[in-house]
Amino acid sequence: MRHPGIDTVDDLFALLERCAGAWDTADRTGDPVDILDHDRQCAQLLRRDFPDDEELQVAGLLHDIGHVLFPGDDAGHGRHGAEAVRALLGPRVARLIELHVTAKRFLVATDPAHAAGLSASSHRTLVAQGGPMTPTETDSFRADPDFAAALALRRADDAGKVVGLRVAPLQEWRPLVERVAARRL
């Protein structure tokens, strides 16, 4: 499957605007908010909790764009989003986007309370995404240099599904995204 690269911040924001009114499932049985609202909630939580990690915040803002790029590919949406932004935003942002699915598999395997708190949509997609990690996989993931950031992104992902929550408008995120993109040049 070809990954459409996003070459400019303008292109990226045009894609994010397409996330308004787009849902993680075609029949809207998934998360209770659209992808743009969800991604902004996630990014805002990460900005509050990790104010010095701009790459993590940007990853939160973009983590579900793969759902719009390749609708219906729940298992691959993290990888698709990562590949689309890698050249523009760098390897760490891309990696964190991809790891938000891996982190879900880890948390389901290691934290029964987290597993019980997953949304119905996250439970449904977990099977397609490989299910809970094995003990060997959890040990390997714990050694990953982005382990803590990936878990933070996943926890914000799970929390950022509140209907009616007021969050920063999309354009407020543009200076942050531009700074992260400028570091790639």
PDB file of C-alpha atoms in Angstrom, residues 23-30 71-72 124:
ATOM      1  CA  TRP A  23     -14.883   8.966  12.336  1.00  0.00           C
ATOM      2  CA  ASP A  24     -12.687   6.019  13.239  1.00  0.00           C
ATOM      3  CA  THR A  25     -15.461   3.715  11.966  1.00  0.00           C
ATOM      4  CA  ALA A  26     -17.584   4.296   8.891  1.00  0.00           C
ATOM      5  CA  ASP A  27     -20.818   3.564  10.748  1.00  0.00           C
ATOM      6  CA  ARG A  28     -19.890   5.856  13.689  1.00  0.00           C
ATOM      7  CA  THR A  29     -20.100   3.020  16.219  1.00  0.00           C
ATOM      8  CA  GLY A  30     -16.557   3.718  17.387  1.00  0.00           C
ATOM      9  CA  PRO A  71     -10.222   4.266   5.982  1.00  0.00           C
ATOM     10  CA  GLY A  72     -11.053   0.897   7.483  1.00  0.00           C
ATOM     11  CA  ARG A 124     -12.807  -4.273  18.814  1.00  0.00           C
TER      12      ARG A 124
END
